[in-house]
Amino acid sequence: MGSVQIGTTILAFAITAVAVWLAVRAVMKMVAVIRLGQPDPTRFGDTGTRAKTMLAETAGHTRMLRWSVVGAAHWFVMVGFIVLSLLVLEAYFEVVSPTGGLPLVGNWAIYGLVTEWLAILGIVSILVLIAIRLRNRPTRPGGRSRFTGSTMWQGYFVEGIILAVLIMGFVIRGFKVATDHFEYPVWAAPLSHAVGGVLPNWAAGVSVAALVKIVISMTWLIVISLNVTMGVAWHRFLAFFNIFFKRDPGANVSGLGALRPMTSQGKPLDFEEADPEKDQFGVAQVEQFTWKGLLDFSTCTECGRCQSQCPAWNTGKPLSPKLLVLSLRDHAYAKAPYLLAGGGKDLTGEEKATAAQLAHMDVLALAEAEKPLIGTAEEGGIIDPDVLWSCTTCGACVEQCPVDIEHVDHIVDMRRYQVLIESSFPSEAGVMLRNLENKGNPWGAPQNTREDWTKGLDFEVPRVGEVDDFEYLFWVGCAGAFEDRAKKTTRAVATLLNEAGVKFAILGEGETCSGDPARRIGNEFVFQMLAQQNVETLNEAFEGREKSKRKIVATCPHCFNTLGNEYGQLGGEFEVVHHTQLLAHLVATGKLTPVQPVDGGVTYHDPCYLGRHNRVFAPPREVLGSAIAGGDGASGDGGLIEMPRNSERSFCCGAGGARMWMEEKIGKRINVDRVEEAMSTGAKTVAVGCPFCSTMLNDGVNGKGAGEQVEVVDVASVLLRSVKPEQAPGDTERTPVAG
Ligand code: SF4
Ligand code: SF4
């Protein structure tokens, strides 16, 4: 070993020792912070599916590849990163000896070939990612960047380090070529040979270049170890765990559909016995999230995909799902020293730590602990109430997140505490909650008018109890029973079911609200009350039937989601379909025959709780396709025209998450944004599959004074026009323009 190699070896191992020590300390700190969260025993079952999903999402980049260019570039960088680790290891042999290399594979040409090409593709890919970050930088003129609020230096730092390490790999190989120590032929390592052609024959070059590569790599490790909230770097390690422990490992997207039940100490809360002084009601302190919540916050890469799709953020509201996650992450890590020293408030608000435990506490950690989790900027709050209440629970953030963060569950957990303990929520929603408690529907309509929609139909609508051989229980829903526009959809569906010879029955006055608005606003108590009542009624209606024969058809995607995905948490197991699914089946099996083509062009708005939350994308389009074509296959003028944001990337109407009953005071109205997109297609008909979407989009169209040119109407009514053109007008008459 020459004097140069002695120097490079000492320096390489010294900086590595410091970096590894700091990294171990950082990992221990992160584990300690994540362990501060509440227990969640539901995350450990079905390890086979969890492992399979984790491998598919990481090795296959199944979620990232939805953003094709970014996904492909990120895949090469990820693979390059793993291979890079081997090449960094190799550098330790090279600082010791210029002819050194990895044992076993180091002289193998195939190893040389694979690493050469992965490094080349890694360089190209990282340049693509840097270009994308630069093009989308928050300071660029015009438009809102998905990187707004991300810590940009950290992104450039990580990308710059990867680029530098990859380049140094070629410099090392180049010096080996120049000094005639290179094992691989030109066909296996063409770029390395080309670099070697321009480098001098410097004997110490390999070891010095290897030292530079190690110093760069260890600088990266030191910097990220000193910044444990640097998600853009740490996600490379944490994403595996976050994906493995996701809520629904077998589902297409985890964290959509049902909400997580309200839990205390990892157990679902039973409101008959729950005591707010002993049981946790929602989340009031960051440590009251589960450990998986804290792992979620730690894993965020700050990529901003969630932000770019969020309807609240895109219409000028203060909510960005990314910024919400980052605020919770930074708060958790800043408060952690206080919590780890034994600090924290018990459920009555008393300090748990003794004065001695907090005596030497960092003042910044103490100050952080005093901040309210929900509060305005003046109050020093971490999450502003306007942020919390801007969410429509549309799920676009969850859908887009490449590391499976479950934003909606976290937002609703915070809402639960605000509503149940603080009684703090937008006051206008109070009327809705009172109506739910007192009248069983959000509008406060008398229960004895639930069946009024049946009046005037030319057939009898059977009630459960009067008939018992029904195949489907038709869940009408509160909107379908009381809201004028939705009543037309209810009548259209009943008419079509009757036409197709489907045996169905309604609960009539036995039905109450499914509880969706109460649950999404955070009032789990009212939700449980309504849901238990409905589960009892439905279990009675289906008594003696096995699950496959307990069929329900619902016109409201919120009821569809709640009955199908959430009533199971309360002992109600049913087979629930949305009316568009049943209608598509009836058309496909020839039970319904469209005869009249629909003209003027139709565009379809995917309701969030039908599409994203429950993956029902095709059936409404199939129904519309058949109606547009008409009976003889002649296509109606215009056809089905998709909006730019459709299916998984559909844009919310603004009504979900109980936003239907709150005023929209900040920014542009979400429904107006969506209506502008719908109108840009030139379609005369905007088809919907949800009574709330119908209200929001109708209001949007009318607000733009376009009620005479564009009609918002349910898929069922479009089909009815085609199947029974002579009957349909009465059911689909235009809603007068609001005055
Ligand atoms: S659920 Fe929708 S509105 Fe709420 S934060 Fe996510 S994207 Fe935004
Ligand atoms: S999409 Fe996920 S990882 Fe990306 S910024 Fe949003 S929460 Fe973080």
mmCIF file of N, CA, C and O in Angstrom, residues 12-90:
data_model
loop_
_atom_site.group_PDB
_atom_site.id
_atom_site.type_symbol
_atom_site.label_atom_id
_atom_site.label_comp_id
_atom_site.label_asym_id
_atom_site.label_seq_id
_atom_site.Cartn_x
_atom_site.Cartn_y
_atom_site.Cartn_z
ATOM 1 N N ALA A 12 -11.189 7.628 4.322
ATOM 2 C CA ALA A 12 -12.446 6.961 3.948
ATOM 3 C C ALA A 12 -13.080 6.286 5.162
ATOM 4 O O ALA A 12 -14.295 6.417 5.413
ATOM 5 N N PHE A 13 -12.279 5.585 5.932
ATOM 6 C CA PHE A 13 -12.852 4.868 7.067
ATOM 7 C C PHE A 13 -13.228 5.821 8.208
ATOM 8 O O PHE A 13 -14.198 5.579 8.930
ATOM 9 N N ALA A 14 -12.510 6.937 8.328
ATOM 10 C CA ALA A 14 -12.854 7.899 9.386
ATOM 11 C C ALA A 14 -14.216 8.542 9.102
ATOM 12 O O ALA A 14 -15.093 8.581 9.988
ATOM 13 N N ILE A 15 -14.391 9.006 7.875
ATOM 14 C CA ILE A 15 -15.684 9.667 7.576
ATOM 15 C C ILE A 15 -16.825 8.650 7.618
ATOM 16 O O ILE A 15 -17.948 8.957 8.042
ATOM 17 N N THR A 16 -16.528 7.405 7.241
ATOM 18 C CA THR A 16 -17.569 6.368 7.281
ATOM 19 C C THR A 16 -17.982 6.090 8.725
ATOM 20 O O THR A 16 -19.176 5.931 9.019
ATOM 21 N N ALA A 17 -17.002 6.042 9.618
ATOM 22 C CA ALA A 17 -17.319 5.761 11.024
ATOM 23 C C ALA A 17 -18.237 6.847 11.588
ATOM 24 O O ALA A 17 -19.243 6.559 12.255
ATOM 25 N N VAL A 18 -17.917 8.111 11.272
ATOM 26 C CA VAL A 18 -18.755 9.212 11.760
ATOM 27 C C VAL A 18 -20.170 9.097 11.176
ATOM 28 O O VAL A 18 -21.187 9.197 11.888
ATOM 29 N N ALA A 19 -20.239 8.842 9.863
ATOM 30 C CA ALA A 19 -21.545 8.776 9.190
ATOM 31 C C ALA A 19 -22.390 7.629 9.731
ATOM 32 O O ALA A 19 -23.594 7.792 9.989
ATOM 33 N N VAL A 20 -21.788 6.472 9.919
ATOM 34 C CA VAL A 20 -22.542 5.309 10.397
ATOM 35 C C VAL A 20 -23.037 5.557 11.823
ATOM 36 O O VAL A 20 -24.194 5.262 12.149
ATOM 37 N N TRP A 21 -22.166 6.160 12.653
ATOM 38 C CA TRP A 21 -22.591 6.454 14.031
ATOM 39 C C TRP A 21 -23.804 7.394 14.026
ATOM 40 O O TRP A 21 -24.802 7.176 14.717
ATOM 41 N N LEU A 22 -23.725 8.447 13.199
ATOM 42 C CA LEU A 22 -24.846 9.392 13.126
ATOM 43 C C LEU A 22 -26.106 8.722 12.565
ATOM 44 O O LEU A 22 -27.226 8.989 13.019
ATOM 45 N N ALA A 23 -25.911 7.832 11.586
ATOM 46 C CA ALA A 23 -27.063 7.160 10.974
ATOM 47 C C ALA A 23 -27.757 6.246 11.984
ATOM 48 O O ALA A 23 -28.994 6.223 12.067
ATOM 49 N N VAL A 24 -26.980 5.516 12.766
ATOM 50 C CA VAL A 24 -27.575 4.630 13.777
ATOM 51 C C VAL A 24 -28.363 5.467 14.783
ATOM 52 O O VAL A 24 -29.508 5.149 15.138
ATOM 53 N N ARG A 25 -27.777 6.592 15.202
ATOM 54 C CA ARG A 25 -28.458 7.488 16.141
ATOM 55 C C ARG A 25 -29.775 8.009 15.543
ATOM 56 O O ARG A 25 -30.804 8.060 16.201
ATOM 57 N N ALA A 26 -29.716 8.358 14.251
ATOM 58 C CA ALA A 26 -30.913 8.892 13.583
ATOM 59 C C ALA A 26 -32.007 7.830 13.492
ATOM 60 O O ALA A 26 -33.188 8.115 13.742
ATOM 61 N N VAL A 27 -31.622 6.605 13.147
ATOM 62 C CA VAL A 27 -32.624 5.537 13.022
ATOM 63 C C VAL A 27 -33.265 5.278 14.390
ATOM 64 O O VAL A 27 -34.493 5.127 14.504
ATOM 65 N N MET A 28 -32.438 5.261 15.423
ATOM 66 C CA MET A 28 -32.989 5.035 16.769
ATOM 67 C C MET A 28 -33.955 6.148 17.150
ATOM 68 O O MET A 28 -35.002 5.922 17.747
ATOM 69 N N LYS A 29 -33.627 7.362 16.759
ATOM 70 C CA LYS A 29 -34.510 8.486 17.066
ATOM 71 C C LYS A 29 -35.846 8.339 16.327
ATOM 72 O O LYS A 29 -36.923 8.535 16.902
ATOM 73 N N MET A 30 -35.757 7.975 15.048
ATOM 74 C CA MET A 30 -36.994 7.835 14.270
ATOM 75 C C MET A 30 -37.865 6.721 14.830
ATOM 76 O O MET A 30 -39.086 6.864 14.954
ATOM 77 N N VAL A 31 -37.249 5.604 15.175
ATOM 78 C CA VAL A 31 -38.023 4.491 15.739
ATOM 79 C C VAL A 31 -38.683 4.946 17.046
ATOM 80 O O VAL A 31 -39.866 4.672 17.296
ATOM 81 N N ALA A 32 -37.936 5.680 17.864
ATOM 82 C CA ALA A 32 -38.493 6.145 19.144
ATOM 83 C C ALA A 32 -39.683 7.074 18.897
ATOM 84 O O ALA A 32 -40.707 6.982 19.587
ATOM 85 N N VAL A 33 -39.576 7.963 17.915
ATOM 86 C CA VAL A 33 -40.680 8.890 17.626
ATOM 87 C C VAL A 33 -41.901 8.117 17.122
ATOM 88 O O VAL A 33 -43.032 8.337 17.577
ATOM 89 N N ILE A 34 -41.681 7.184 16.202
ATOM 90 C CA ILE A 34 -42.812 6.438 15.634
ATOM 91 C C ILE A 34 -43.500 5.613 16.736
ATOM 92 O O ILE A 34 -44.723 5.499 16.779
ATOM 93 N N ARG A 35 -42.689 5.091 17.669
ATOM 94 C CA ARG A 35 -43.264 4.285 18.764
ATOM 95 C C ARG A 35 -44.072 5.125 19.752
ATOM 96 O O ARG A 35 -44.784 4.586 20.595
ATOM 97 N N LEU A 36 -43.983 6.450 19.660
ATOM 98 C CA LEU A 36 -44.791 7.304 20.537
ATOM 99 C C LEU A 36 -46.279 7.218 20.182
ATOM 100 O O LEU A 36 -47.139 7.554 20.984
ATOM 101 N N GLY A 37 -46.581 6.767 18.963
ATOM 102 C CA GLY A 37 -47.973 6.705 18.497
ATOM 103 C C GLY A 37 -48.775 5.638 19.227
ATOM 104 O O GLY A 37 -48.233 4.785 19.927
ATOM 105 N N GLN A 38 -50.081 5.713 19.046
ATOM 106 C CA GLN A 38 -50.986 4.754 19.689
ATOM 107 C C GLN A 38 -50.881 3.382 19.016
ATOM 108 O O GLN A 38 -50.492 3.286 17.864
ATOM 109 N N PRO A 39 -51.246 2.326 19.737
ATOM 110 C CA PRO A 39 -51.173 0.995 19.132
ATOM 111 C C PRO A 39 -52.159 0.843 17.969
ATOM 112 O O PRO A 39 -53.189 1.528 17.940
ATOM 113 N N ASP A 40 -51.838 -0.006 17.031
ATOM 114 C CA ASP A 40 -52.760 -0.348 15.944
ATOM 115 C C ASP A 40 -52.527 -1.802 15.561
ATOM 116 O O ASP A 40 -51.731 -2.110 14.668
ATOM 117 N N PRO A 41 -53.232 -2.719 16.251
ATOM 118 C CA PRO A 41 -52.986 -4.145 16.016
ATOM 119 C C PRO A 41 -53.450 -4.627 14.646
ATOM 120 O O PRO A 41 -53.111 -5.740 14.247
ATOM 121 N N THR A 42 -54.208 -3.786 13.913
ATOM 122 C CA THR A 42 -54.750 -4.251 12.631
ATOM 123 C C THR A 42 -53.687 -4.291 11.533
ATOM 124 O O THR A 42 -53.962 -4.730 10.429
ATOM 125 N N ARG A 43 -52.492 -3.817 11.802
ATOM 126 C CA ARG A 43 -51.489 -3.681 10.732
ATOM 127 C C ARG A 43 -50.603 -4.907 10.572
ATOM 128 O O ARG A 43 -49.648 -4.864 9.781
ATOM 129 N N PHE A 44 -50.855 -5.967 11.323
ATOM 130 C CA PHE A 44 -49.892 -7.067 11.300
ATOM 131 C C PHE A 44 -50.407 -8.339 10.624
ATOM 132 O O PHE A 44 -49.630 -9.232 10.357
ATOM 133 N N GLY A 45 -51.733 -8.411 10.361
ATOM 134 C CA GLY A 45 -52.277 -9.634 9.773
ATOM 135 C C GLY A 45 -51.891 -9.787 8.306
ATOM 136 O O GLY A 45 -51.401 -8.853 7.674
ATOM 137 N N ASP A 46 -52.123 -10.984 7.787
ATOM 138 C CA ASP A 46 -51.937 -11.277 6.357
ATOM 139 C C ASP A 46 -50.577 -10.815 5.833
ATOM 140 O O ASP A 46 -50.481 -10.058 4.856
ATOM 141 N N THR A 47 -49.543 -11.317 6.455
ATOM 142 C CA THR A 47 -48.199 -10.853 6.074
ATOM 143 C C THR A 47 -47.837 -11.244 4.641
ATOM 144 O O THR A 47 -47.065 -10.551 3.992
ATOM 145 N N GLY A 48 -48.422 -12.369 4.146
ATOM 146 C CA GLY A 48 -48.127 -12.789 2.764
ATOM 147 C C GLY A 48 -48.567 -11.727 1.772
ATOM 148 O O GLY A 48 -47.791 -11.300 0.902
ATOM 149 N N THR A 49 -49.833 -11.278 1.910
ATOM 150 C CA THR A 49 -50.347 -10.240 0.995
ATOM 151 C C THR A 49 -49.559 -8.952 1.168
ATOM 152 O O THR A 49 -49.237 -8.261 0.194
ATOM 153 N N ARG A 50 -49.235 -8.641 2.416
ATOM 154 C CA ARG A 50 -48.479 -7.411 2.674
ATOM 155 C C ARG A 50 -47.125 -7.445 1.961
ATOM 156 O O ARG A 50 -46.728 -6.491 1.292
ATOM 157 N N ALA A 51 -46.444 -8.592 2.089
ATOM 158 C CA ALA A 51 -45.114 -8.702 1.467
ATOM 159 C C ALA A 51 -45.237 -8.621 -0.060
ATOM 160 O O ALA A 51 -44.441 -7.939 -0.727
ATOM 161 N N LYS A 52 -46.259 -9.302 -0.596
ATOM 162 C CA LYS A 52 -46.444 -9.304 -2.063
ATOM 163 C C LYS A 52 -46.712 -7.885 -2.572
ATOM 164 O O LYS A 52 -46.127 -7.427 -3.546
ATOM 165 N N THR A 53 -47.610 -7.184 -1.872
ATOM 166 C CA THR A 53 -47.954 -5.822 -2.286
ATOM 167 C C THR A 53 -46.742 -4.910 -2.175
ATOM 168 O O THR A 53 -46.486 -4.083 -3.065
ATOM 169 N N MET A 54 -45.999 -5.077 -1.097
ATOM 170 C CA MET A 54 -44.822 -4.219 -0.898
ATOM 171 C C MET A 54 -43.806 -4.443 -2.020
ATOM 172 O O MET A 54 -43.263 -3.489 -2.586
ATOM 173 N N LEU A 55 -43.619 -5.703 -2.390
ATOM 174 C CA LEU A 55 -42.659 -5.990 -3.469
ATOM 175 C C LEU A 55 -43.148 -5.435 -4.800
ATOM 176 O O LEU A 55 -42.390 -4.850 -5.574
ATOM 177 N N ALA A 56 -44.463 -5.621 -5.066
ATOM 178 C CA ALA A 56 -45.012 -5.130 -6.339
ATOM 179 C C ALA A 56 -44.879 -3.613 -6.426
ATOM 180 O O ALA A 56 -44.513 -3.063 -7.472
ATOM 181 N N GLU A 57 -45.177 -2.936 -5.315
ATOM 182 C CA GLU A 57 -45.157 -1.467 -5.363
ATOM 183 C C GLU A 57 -43.751 -0.886 -5.384
ATOM 184 O O GLU A 57 -43.544 0.196 -5.914
ATOM 185 N N THR A 58 -42.792 -1.607 -4.807
ATOM 186 C CA THR A 58 -41.431 -1.067 -4.799
ATOM 187 C C THR A 58 -40.667 -1.551 -6.031
ATOM 188 O O THR A 58 -40.283 -0.755 -6.879
ATOM 189 N N ALA A 59 -40.530 -2.877 -6.167
ATOM 190 C CA ALA A 59 -39.764 -3.391 -7.313
ATOM 191 C C ALA A 59 -40.468 -3.065 -8.628
ATOM 192 O O ALA A 59 -39.830 -2.718 -9.620
ATOM 193 N N GLY A 60 -41.831 -3.177 -8.630
ATOM 194 C CA GLY A 60 -42.575 -2.932 -9.874
ATOM 195 C C GLY A 60 -42.991 -1.484 -10.043
ATOM 196 O O GLY A 60 -43.454 -1.101 -11.111
ATOM 197 N N HIS A 61 -42.849 -0.675 -9.000
ATOM 198 C CA HIS A 61 -43.251 0.741 -9.058
ATOM 199 C C HIS A 61 -44.675 0.892 -9.602
ATOM 200 O O HIS A 61 -44.955 1.782 -10.413
ATOM 201 N N THR A 62 -45.577 -0.010 -9.162
ATOM 202 C CA THR A 62 -46.908 -0.039 -9.764
ATOM 203 C C THR A 62 -47.672 1.270 -9.588
ATOM 204 O O THR A 62 -48.475 1.645 -10.428
ATOM 205 N N ARG A 63 -47.434 1.971 -8.485
ATOM 206 C CA ARG A 63 -48.152 3.235 -8.287
ATOM 207 C C ARG A 63 -47.424 4.402 -8.950
ATOM 208 O O ARG A 63 -48.037 5.269 -9.554
ATOM 209 N N MET A 64 -46.100 4.366 -8.873
ATOM 210 C CA MET A 64 -45.315 5.448 -9.487
ATOM 211 C C MET A 64 -45.489 5.493 -10.999
ATOM 212 O O MET A 64 -45.475 6.565 -11.612
ATOM 213 N N LEU A 65 -45.648 4.291 -11.613
ATOM 214 C CA LEU A 65 -45.666 4.259 -13.075
ATOM 215 C C LEU A 65 -46.930 4.874 -13.675
ATOM 216 O O LEU A 65 -47.043 5.030 -14.887
ATOM 217 N N ARG A 66 -47.902 5.223 -12.791
ATOM 218 C CA ARG A 66 -49.062 5.951 -13.306
ATOM 219 C C ARG A 66 -48.629 7.305 -13.855
ATOM 220 O O ARG A 66 -49.308 7.893 -14.672
ATOM 221 N N TRP A 67 -47.542 7.811 -13.328
ATOM 222 C CA TRP A 67 -46.967 9.060 -13.877
ATOM 223 C C TRP A 67 -45.792 8.592 -14.719
ATOM 224 O O TRP A 67 -44.652 8.574 -14.268
ATOM 225 N N SER A 68 -46.057 8.195 -15.960
ATOM 226 C CA SER A 68 -45.143 7.349 -16.707
ATOM 227 C C SER A 68 -43.694 7.832 -16.766
ATOM 228 O O SER A 68 -42.786 7.089 -16.405
ATOM 229 N N VAL A 69 -43.441 9.075 -17.186
ATOM 230 C CA VAL A 69 -42.049 9.513 -17.337
ATOM 231 C C VAL A 69 -41.365 9.573 -15.971
ATOM 232 O O VAL A 69 -40.285 9.016 -15.758
ATOM 233 N N VAL A 70 -42.037 10.227 -15.010
ATOM 234 C CA VAL A 70 -41.458 10.343 -13.670
ATOM 235 C C VAL A 70 -41.279 8.951 -13.082
ATOM 236 O O VAL A 70 -40.242 8.641 -12.472
ATOM 237 N N GLY A 71 -42.289 8.096 -13.259
ATOM 238 C CA GLY A 71 -42.231 6.755 -12.684
ATOM 239 C C GLY A 71 -41.067 5.959 -13.248
ATOM 240 O O GLY A 71 -40.316 5.318 -12.507
ATOM 241 N N ALA A 72 -40.898 5.998 -14.570
ATOM 242 C CA ALA A 72 -39.803 5.245 -15.194
ATOM 243 C C ALA A 72 -38.455 5.796 -14.733
ATOM 244 O O ALA A 72 -37.544 5.032 -14.369
ATOM 245 N N ALA A 73 -38.329 7.128 -14.716
ATOM 246 C CA ALA A 73 -37.054 7.725 -14.289
ATOM 247 C C ALA A 73 -36.770 7.362 -12.835
ATOM 248 O O ALA A 73 -35.646 7.007 -12.470
ATOM 249 N N HIS A 74 -37.829 7.413 -11.991
ATOM 250 C CA HIS A 74 -37.638 7.091 -10.580
ATOM 251 C C HIS A 74 -37.246 5.628 -10.399
ATOM 252 O O HIS A 74 -36.454 5.280 -9.524
ATOM 253 N N TRP A 75 -37.787 4.740 -11.254
ATOM 254 C CA TRP A 75 -37.448 3.309 -11.147
ATOM 255 C C TRP A 75 -35.953 3.113 -11.401
ATOM 256 O O TRP A 75 -35.275 2.409 -10.657
ATOM 257 N N PHE A 76 -35.451 3.744 -12.435
ATOM 258 C CA PHE A 76 -34.009 3.592 -12.743
ATOM 259 C C PHE A 76 -33.147 4.188 -11.636
ATOM 260 O O PHE A 76 -32.098 3.648 -11.303
ATOM 261 N N VAL A 77 -33.621 5.314 -11.060
ATOM 262 C CA VAL A 77 -32.842 5.914 -9.976
ATOM 263 C C VAL A 77 -32.851 4.982 -8.762
ATOM 264 O O VAL A 77 -31.830 4.776 -8.106
ATOM 265 N N MET A 78 -34.030 4.372 -8.495
ATOM 266 C CA MET A 78 -34.110 3.464 -7.345
ATOM 267 C C MET A 78 -33.188 2.255 -7.539
ATOM 268 O O MET A 78 -32.401 1.905 -6.658
ATOM 269 N N VAL A 79 -33.280 1.650 -8.732
ATOM 270 C CA VAL A 79 -32.418 0.494 -9.009
ATOM 271 C C VAL A 79 -30.960 0.950 -8.989
ATOM 272 O O VAL A 79 -30.078 0.283 -8.430
ATOM 273 N N GLY A 80 -30.727 2.123 -9.591
ATOM 274 C CA GLY A 80 -29.370 2.673 -9.599
ATOM 275 C C GLY A 80 -28.859 2.875 -8.178
ATOM 276 O O GLY A 80 -27.704 2.606 -7.867
ATOM 277 N N PHE A 81 -29.767 3.304 -7.283
ATOM 278 C CA PHE A 81 -29.382 3.551 -5.893
ATOM 279 C C PHE A 81 -28.939 2.246 -5.219
ATOM 280 O O PHE A 81 -27.942 2.197 -4.498
ATOM 281 N N ILE A 82 -29.698 1.171 -5.510
ATOM 282 C CA ILE A 82 -29.350 -0.124 -4.901
ATOM 283 C C ILE A 82 -28.004 -0.604 -5.451
ATOM 284 O O ILE A 82 -27.113 -1.031 -4.714
ATOM 285 N N VAL A 83 -27.848 -0.496 -6.796
ATOM 286 C CA VAL A 83 -26.584 -0.927 -7.403
ATOM 287 C C VAL A 83 -25.441 -0.020 -6.941
ATOM 288 O O VAL A 83 -24.319 -0.464 -6.700
ATOM 289 N N LEU A 84 -25.787 1.272 -6.806
ATOM 290 C CA LEU A 84 -24.794 2.235 -6.337
ATOM 291 C C LEU A 84 -24.197 1.817 -5.007
ATOM 292 O O LEU A 84 -23.011 2.004 -4.757
ATOM 293 N N SER A 85 -25.055 1.248 -4.164
ATOM 294 C CA SER A 85 -24.571 0.836 -2.849
ATOM 295 C C SER A 85 -23.457 -0.191 -3.020
ATOM 296 O O SER A 85 -22.458 -0.174 -2.301
ATOM 297 N N LEU A 86 -23.614 -1.088 -4.016
ATOM 298 C CA LEU A 86 -22.559 -2.075 -4.309
ATOM 299 C C LEU A 86 -21.293 -1.363 -4.784
ATOM 300 O O LEU A 86 -20.175 -1.694 -4.401
ATOM 301 N N LEU A 87 -21.503 -0.351 -5.633
ATOM 302 C CA LEU A 87 -20.344 0.359 -6.184
ATOM 303 C C LEU A 87 -19.646 1.201 -5.114
ATOM 304 O O LEU A 87 -18.431 1.382 -5.154
ATOM 305 N N VAL A 88 -20.440 1.719 -4.145
ATOM 306 C CA VAL A 88 -19.812 2.452 -3.034
ATOM 307 C C VAL A 88 -18.993 1.472 -2.196
ATOM 308 O O VAL A 88 -17.863 1.757 -1.795
ATOM 309 N N LEU A 89 -19.552 0.277 -2.012
ATOM 310 C CA LEU A 89 -18.814 -0.754 -1.275
ATOM 311 C C LEU A 89 -17.494 -1.069 -2.009
ATOM 312 O O LEU A 89 -16.431 -1.200 -1.393
ATOM 313 N N GLU A 90 -17.604 -1.151 -3.322
ATOM 314 C CA GLU A 90 -16.407 -1.437 -4.126
ATOM 315 C C GLU A 90 -15.333 -0.360 -3.932
ATOM 316 O O GLU A 90 -14.129 -0.643 -3.937
#
